[in-house]
Coordinates of C-alpha atoms in Angstrom, one line a residue:
M40 CA 110.9 126.7 175.7
R41 CA 111.2 124.7 178.9
T42 CA 112.7 127.6 180.8
H43 CA 109.9 130.0 179.9
P44 CA 106.8 127.9 179.2
L45 CA 104.4 130.9 179.7
A46 CA 106.1 132.9 177.0
T47 CA 106.2 129.9 174.7
D48 CA 102.4 129.4 175.2
A49 CA 101.8 133.2 174.6
V50 CA 103.7 132.9 171.2
L51 CA 101.6 129.8 170.3
A52 CA 98.4 131.6 171.3
F53 CA 99.3 134.6 169.1
G54 CA 100.0 132.3 166.2
A55 CA 96.7 130.5 166.7
F56 CA 94.9 133.8 166.7
V57 CA 96.5 134.9 163.5
A58 CA 95.7 131.6 161.9
M59 CA 92.1 131.8 163.0
V60 CA 91.7 135.4 161.7
V61 CA 93.3 134.5 158.4
G62 CA 91.1 131.4 158.1
S63 CA 87.9 133.5 158.8
F64 CA 88.4 135.4 155.6
A65 CA 88.4 132.2 153.5
D66 CA 85.3 130.6 151.9
P67 CA 85.8 126.8 151.9
N68 CA 82.9 126.3 149.4
G69 CA 84.3 128.3 146.5
P70 CA 83.9 127.0 142.9
H71 CA 87.5 126.0 142.7
G72 CA 88.2 125.2 146.4
P73 CA 88.8 127.6 149.3
T74 CA 89.0 131.3 148.2
F75 CA 90.2 134.3 150.3
G76 CA 88.6 137.7 150.5
T77 CA 85.1 136.6 149.6
R78 CA 83.8 137.0 153.2
T79 CA 84.7 138.8 156.4
P80 CA 84.1 137.8 160.1
D81 CA 81.7 139.8 162.2
P82 CA 83.0 141.6 165.4
F83 CA 81.5 138.9 167.7
S84 CA 83.5 136.2 165.9
L85 CA 86.6 138.2 166.2
L86 CA 86.0 138.6 170.0
L87 CA 85.5 134.8 170.3
M88 CA 88.7 134.1 168.5
L89 CA 90.6 136.6 170.7
L90 CA 89.2 135.0 173.9
G91 CA 90.0 131.5 172.7
A92 CA 93.6 132.5 171.8
A93 CA 94.0 134.2 175.2
A94 CA 92.8 131.1 177.0
L95 CA 95.6 129.1 175.3
V96 CA 98.2 131.1 177.1
F97 CA 97.4 129.1 180.3
R98 CA 96.9 125.8 178.5
R99 CA 99.8 124.0 180.4
R100 CA 99.1 125.6 183.7
Q101 CA 95.4 124.8 183.8
P102 CA 94.7 122.4 180.9
R103 CA 91.4 121.0 182.3
A104 CA 90.1 124.5 182.8
V105 CA 91.2 125.9 179.4
L106 CA 89.5 123.1 177.5
P107 CA 85.9 123.9 178.8
V108 CA 86.5 127.6 178.1
T109 CA 87.5 127.0 174.5
C110 CA 84.7 124.5 174.0
G111 CA 82.1 127.0 175.2
L112 CA 83.5 129.7 172.9
S113 CA 83.5 127.2 170.0
L114 CA 79.9 126.2 170.7
L115 CA 78.8 129.9 170.6
E116 CA 80.5 130.3 167.2
L117 CA 79.1 127.1 165.8
A118 CA 75.5 128.0 166.9
T119 CA 75.5 131.7 165.9
G120 CA 78.3 132.4 163.4
D121 CA 77.2 133.0 159.8
P122 CA 79.7 132.7 158.2
R123 CA 81.5 130.6 160.7
A124 CA 85.0 131.6 162.0
P125 CA 87.4 128.8 162.9
V126 CA 87.2 129.4 166.7
V127 CA 87.2 125.6 167.1
M128 CA 91.0 125.7 166.4
S129 CA 91.5 126.8 170.0
T130 CA 89.6 123.8 171.2
V131 CA 91.7 121.5 169.1
I132 CA 94.9 122.8 170.7
A133 CA 93.4 122.7 174.2
L134 CA 92.3 119.1 173.7
Y135 CA 95.8 118.1 172.5
T136 CA 97.2 119.6 175.6
V137 CA 94.8 117.7 177.9
A138 CA 95.5 114.4 176.1
S139 CA 99.3 114.9 176.4
C140 CA 99.3 115.3 180.1
T141 CA 96.7 112.8 181.4
D142 CA 96.2 109.0 181.2
R143 CA 94.7 107.2 178.2
P144 CA 91.2 106.4 179.6
T145 CA 90.7 110.0 180.6
T146 CA 92.0 111.2 177.2
W147 CA 89.4 109.1 175.3
R148 CA 86.6 110.0 177.6
I149 CA 87.2 113.7 177.3
G150 CA 88.1 113.4 173.6
L151 CA 84.8 111.5 172.7
L152 CA 82.8 114.0 174.7
T153 CA 84.4 117.0 173.0
M154 CA 84.2 115.4 169.5
T155 CA 80.5 114.4 169.8
G156 CA 79.5 117.6 171.5
L157 CA 81.0 120.0 169.0
T158 CA 80.0 117.9 166.0
G159 CA 76.5 117.5 167.2
V160 CA 76.0 121.2 167.8
A161 CA 77.5 122.0 164.4
M162 CA 75.2 119.6 162.7
L163 CA 72.0 120.4 164.5
A164 CA 72.2 124.1 165.5
G165 CA 74.4 125.6 162.8
P166 CA 73.4 127.3 159.6
L167 CA 74.9 124.7 157.4
P168 CA 73.4 121.3 156.4
W169 CA 74.3 118.5 158.9
Y170 CA 76.3 116.7 156.2
A171 CA 78.5 119.7 155.3
Q172 CA 82.2 119.1 155.1
E173 CA 82.9 121.7 157.8
N174 CA 80.9 119.7 160.3
I175 CA 82.8 116.5 159.4
G176 CA 86.0 118.4 159.6
I177 CA 85.3 119.4 163.2
F178 CA 84.9 115.7 164.1
A179 CA 88.2 114.8 162.3
W180 CA 90.3 117.6 163.8
T181 CA 89.2 117.0 167.4
G182 CA 89.8 113.2 166.9
M183 CA 93.3 113.8 165.6
A184 CA 94.1 116.2 168.4
A185 CA 93.2 113.6 171.0
A186 CA 95.2 110.9 169.2
A187 CA 98.2 113.1 168.8
G188 CA 98.2 114.1 172.4
D189 CA 98.0 110.5 173.6
A190 CA 100.9 109.5 171.3
V191 CA 103.0 112.3 172.7
R192 CA 102.2 111.3 176.2
S193 CA 103.1 107.7 175.5
R194 CA 106.4 108.7 174.0
R195 CA 107.3 110.8 177.0
A196 CA 106.5 108.0 179.3
F197 CA 108.6 105.6 177.2
V198 CA 111.6 108.0 177.2
D199 CA 111.2 108.5 181.0
A200 CA 111.1 104.8 181.6
I201 CA 114.3 104.3 179.5
R202 CA 116.0 107.1 181.4
E203 CA 115.0 105.7 184.7
R204 CA 116.1 102.2 183.7
A205 CA 119.5 103.5 182.6
E206 CA 119.9 105.4 185.9
R207 CA 119.0 102.4 187.9
A208 CA 121.4 100.2 185.9
E209 CA 124.1 102.8 186.5
R210 CA 123.4 102.8 190.3
T211 CA 123.4 99.0 190.3
R212 CA 126.8 99.0 188.5
E213 CA 128.3 101.4 191.0
E214 CA 127.0 99.4 193.9
E215 CA 128.3 96.1 192.4
A216 CA 131.7 97.8 191.8
R217 CA 131.8 99.0 195.4
R218 CA 130.9 95.5 196.7
R219 CA 133.6 93.9 194.6
V220 CA 136.1 96.5 195.7
A221 CA 135.2 95.8 199.3
E222 CA 135.5 92.0 198.8
E223 CA 138.9 92.4 197.1
R224 CA 140.2 94.7 199.9
L225 CA 139.0 92.1 202.5
R226 CA 140.7 89.3 200.6
I227 CA 144.0 91.2 200.3
A228 CA 143.8 92.2 204.0
R229 CA 143.4 88.5 204.9
D230 CA 146.4 87.5 202.8
L231 CA 148.5 90.2 204.2
H232 CA 147.5 89.2 207.7
D233 CA 148.3 85.6 207.1
V234 CA 151.7 86.3 205.6
V235 CA 152.8 88.9 208.1
A236 CA 151.5 87.0 211.2
H237 CA 153.1 83.7 210.1
H238 CA 156.5 84.9 209.1
I239 CA 156.9 87.6 211.8
A240 CA 155.9 85.1 214.5
L241 CA 158.7 82.7 213.2
V242 CA 161.2 85.6 213.0
N243 CA 160.3 86.5 216.6
V244 CA 160.8 83.0 217.8
Q245 CA 164.1 82.4 216.0
A246 CA 165.4 85.8 217.0
G247 CA 164.6 84.9 220.6
V248 CA 166.4 81.6 220.3
A249 CA 169.5 83.3 218.8
A250 CA 169.6 85.9 221.5
H251 CA 169.3 83.2 224.2
V252 CA 172.1 80.9 222.9
M253 CA 174.4 83.6 221.3
D254 CA 177.1 83.4 224.0
K255 CA 177.0 79.7 224.9
R256 CA 176.2 78.1 221.5
P257 CA 177.1 80.4 218.7
D258 CA 176.6 77.6 216.1
Q259 CA 172.9 77.2 217.1
A260 CA 172.6 81.0 217.1
K261 CA 173.9 81.2 213.6
E262 CA 171.4 78.5 212.5
A263 CA 168.5 80.4 214.2
L264 CA 169.6 83.6 212.4
A265 CA 169.7 81.7 209.1
H266 CA 166.1 80.7 209.7
V267 CA 165.3 84.3 210.5
R268 CA 166.8 85.3 207.1
D269 CA 164.9 82.6 205.3
A270 CA 161.6 83.6 207.0
S271 CA 162.1 87.3 206.3
R272 CA 162.9 86.5 202.6
S273 CA 159.8 84.4 202.3
A274 CA 157.7 87.1 203.9
L275 CA 159.1 89.7 201.5
N276 CA 158.4 87.5 198.5
E277 CA 154.8 86.8 199.6
L278 CA 154.2 90.5 200.4
R279 CA 155.5 91.5 197.0
A280 CA 153.2 88.9 195.3
T281 CA 150.2 90.1 197.4
V282 CA 150.9 93.8 196.9
G283 CA 151.4 93.1 193.2
L284 CA 147.7 92.5 193.0
L285 CA 147.1 96.2 193.5
R286 CA 149.0 97.1 190.3
Q287 CA 147.3 98.0 187.1
S288 CA 146.4 95.1 184.9
G289 CA 148.9 96.1 182.2
D290 CA 151.8 96.4 184.6
P291 CA 154.6 94.0 183.4
E292 CA 155.9 93.7 187.0
A293 CA 152.7 92.1 188.2
P294 CA 153.4 88.7 189.7
T295 CA 152.6 85.6 187.7
E296 CA 153.5 83.0 190.4
P297 CA 150.6 80.7 191.5
A298 CA 149.1 81.2 194.9
P299 CA 150.4 78.9 197.7
G300 CA 148.4 75.7 198.3
L301 CA 148.6 72.2 199.8
G302 CA 151.4 71.4 197.3
V303 CA 153.8 73.4 199.4
L304 CA 152.4 72.3 202.7
D305 CA 155.7 70.4 203.5
D306 CA 157.7 73.6 203.1
L307 CA 155.2 75.4 205.4
V308 CA 155.4 72.7 208.1
D309 CA 159.2 72.7 207.9
T310 CA 159.4 76.4 208.8
F311 CA 157.5 75.6 212.1
R312 CA 159.7 72.6 212.8
H313 CA 162.8 74.7 212.4
A314 CA 161.2 77.1 214.9
G315 CA 160.9 74.3 217.5
L316 CA 157.3 73.2 216.9
P317 CA 156.9 69.5 216.3
V318 CA 154.2 69.0 213.7
D319 CA 152.7 65.7 212.4
V320 CA 150.9 65.9 209.1
I321 CA 148.3 63.5 207.5
V322 CA 147.0 64.3 204.0
Q323 CA 144.4 61.9 202.5
L324 CA 143.1 63.3 199.2
D325 CA 141.5 61.1 196.6
T326 CA 143.6 61.8 193.6
G327 CA 141.1 60.1 191.3
A328 CA 138.6 62.8 192.1
G329 CA 140.7 65.4 190.4
P330 CA 142.7 68.3 191.8
L331 CA 141.2 70.7 194.3
P332 CA 139.8 74.0 193.1
A333 CA 142.3 76.8 193.5
A334 CA 140.2 78.7 196.0
V335 CA 139.7 75.6 198.2
D336 CA 143.4 74.8 197.9
L337 CA 144.5 78.3 199.0
A338 CA 141.9 78.4 201.8
A339 CA 143.1 75.1 203.2
Y340 CA 146.7 76.3 203.1
R341 CA 145.9 79.6 204.8
V342 CA 143.8 77.9 207.6
I343 CA 146.7 75.6 208.4
Q344 CA 149.2 78.5 208.3
E345 CA 147.2 80.6 210.6
A346 CA 146.3 77.8 213.0
L347 CA 150.0 76.7 213.4
T348 CA 151.0 80.4 213.8
N349 CA 148.6 80.7 216.7
V350 CA 149.9 77.5 218.2
R351 CA 153.4 78.8 218.1
K352 CA 152.5 82.2 219.5
H353 CA 150.0 81.1 222.3
A354 CA 150.7 77.5 223.3
G355 CA 153.2 76.3 225.9
P356 CA 156.9 75.6 225.3
G357 CA 156.5 71.8 225.0
V358 CA 153.5 71.9 222.6
R359 CA 153.0 69.4 219.8
A360 CA 150.7 70.0 216.8
E361 CA 148.9 67.7 214.4
V362 CA 147.6 68.6 211.0
S363 CA 145.2 66.5 208.9
V364 CA 143.7 67.2 205.5
V365 CA 141.1 64.6 204.5
R366 CA 138.6 64.6 201.6
V367 CA 135.3 63.4 202.8
G368 CA 132.7 63.2 200.0
P369 CA 132.1 66.6 198.5
S370 CA 134.2 68.4 201.1
V371 CA 137.7 68.8 202.4
E372 CA 138.1 68.8 206.1
V373 CA 141.1 70.5 207.6
T374 CA 141.9 69.9 211.3
V375 CA 144.8 71.4 213.3
L376 CA 145.2 70.2 216.9
D377 CA 147.6 71.0 219.7
D378 CA 148.0 69.6 223.2
G379 CA 148.6 73.0 224.8
G380 CA 152.0 72.2 226.3
G381 CA 150.8 73.1 229.7
A382 CA 149.7 76.6 228.8
E383 CA 146.5 78.2 230.3
P384 CA 143.4 78.1 228.1
R385 CA 143.7 80.2 225.0
D386 CA 140.5 82.2 225.6
A387 CA 141.9 83.5 228.9
Q388 CA 144.9 85.1 227.3
P389 CA 144.6 88.9 226.6
G390 CA 144.8 90.4 223.2
G391 CA 143.8 89.0 219.9
G392 CA 143.8 89.7 216.2
H393 CA 142.0 88.9 213.0
G394 CA 143.3 85.4 212.4
L395 CA 140.3 83.4 213.6
L396 CA 138.0 85.9 211.9
G397 CA 140.0 85.5 208.6
M398 CA 139.8 81.7 208.8
R399 CA 136.0 81.8 209.2
E400 CA 135.6 84.4 206.4
R401 CA 137.6 82.2 204.0
A402 CA 135.5 79.1 204.8
T403 CA 132.2 81.1 204.7
A404 CA 133.2 82.6 201.3
L405 CA 133.4 79.0 199.9
G406 CA 130.1 78.0 201.5
G407 CA 131.8 76.0 204.3
S408 CA 132.4 76.5 208.0
C409 CA 135.2 76.9 210.5
F410 CA 135.2 76.1 214.2
A411 CA 138.0 77.0 216.6
G412 CA 138.0 76.4 220.4
P413 CA 139.6 74.7 223.3
R414 CA 139.8 70.9 223.5
F415 CA 138.6 68.8 226.4
G416 CA 141.7 68.0 228.5
G417 CA 143.8 70.9 227.2
G418 CA 145.0 72.3 223.9
Y419 CA 143.2 73.9 221.0
R420 CA 141.3 72.6 217.9
V421 CA 140.7 74.3 214.6
H422 CA 138.4 72.4 212.2
A423 CA 137.4 73.8 208.8
V424 CA 135.0 72.2 206.3
L425 CA 135.6 73.4 202.7
P426 CA 133.1 72.3 200.0
V427 CA 134.8 71.2 196.8

């Protein structure tokens, strides 16, 4: 029906024509109700019924043009037909079509005009008394046609609104899923960068020390290689834990170890001390205020890890570093300082990675801030404020 609307309307028009012709042979005022075969329509009434049915073929293409045509044919029959033929049935169908494809105010304006016009002509100009049931029936049928068309239009609008709401919700779900996937990929990328940059930097330093003292001090070379082995093992363990996040939720091999935090800060600092970087640590956290949230604890650990890694990679040979973690009101302030060790300013060195960007992203994700830049008099300073 939706693929071939014109053919569907042609079938409907033929059915309406047959119904009008059959109804024209019935006398509604028989002694025992409507009786068939007691009257026959005249040729002019048959012509009006045929024209009214033919107009209905185009009811969906030109609904506002078909309605006046059928109304005119119905008015002719109401004023001249004796006995009357039910030509007004074509007007009822045309009025329903107009009501189903327009807005409610227009529907009621056109419906009232059609109802009063047809009923008034039937009462005043027809051969029957004004109070005849046929005249009242015209008013009732046209009113029901307008109401039914308006109800169909309202239901279509309701279904379309539900469908649009469902499609919009589906698009919103897809956009939210893509946003969460992007955030998760960025988080995993930051973790991978922190793990790889930290441990590979330590491995590089210790391997250089081992190569330098291999011939003259083999004991110290063995110690450096042991640190290389420990750092590489730690890197593999953290990489396995991070990559495990990409597994399916039901995978039994997914890691269950907690993420690193300030509780293992001493172990982190020891790895840098073994690599030849003196580090002083000050931690002042109010234990009475409760433990830090996991996200803040991890962010503070990663900021310190990345800052010390940058110190080890970029600062001079005699550099010293200081780490402080202090809880100030509703925030935790993490500061990592170094004296530069006589190296040139950090910004003047070529190259660069995603370490500083990752620190800022971690702080911003928690609603905090992170600043990194040269210190007055030499060295570098990283300061992060992480709201608890």
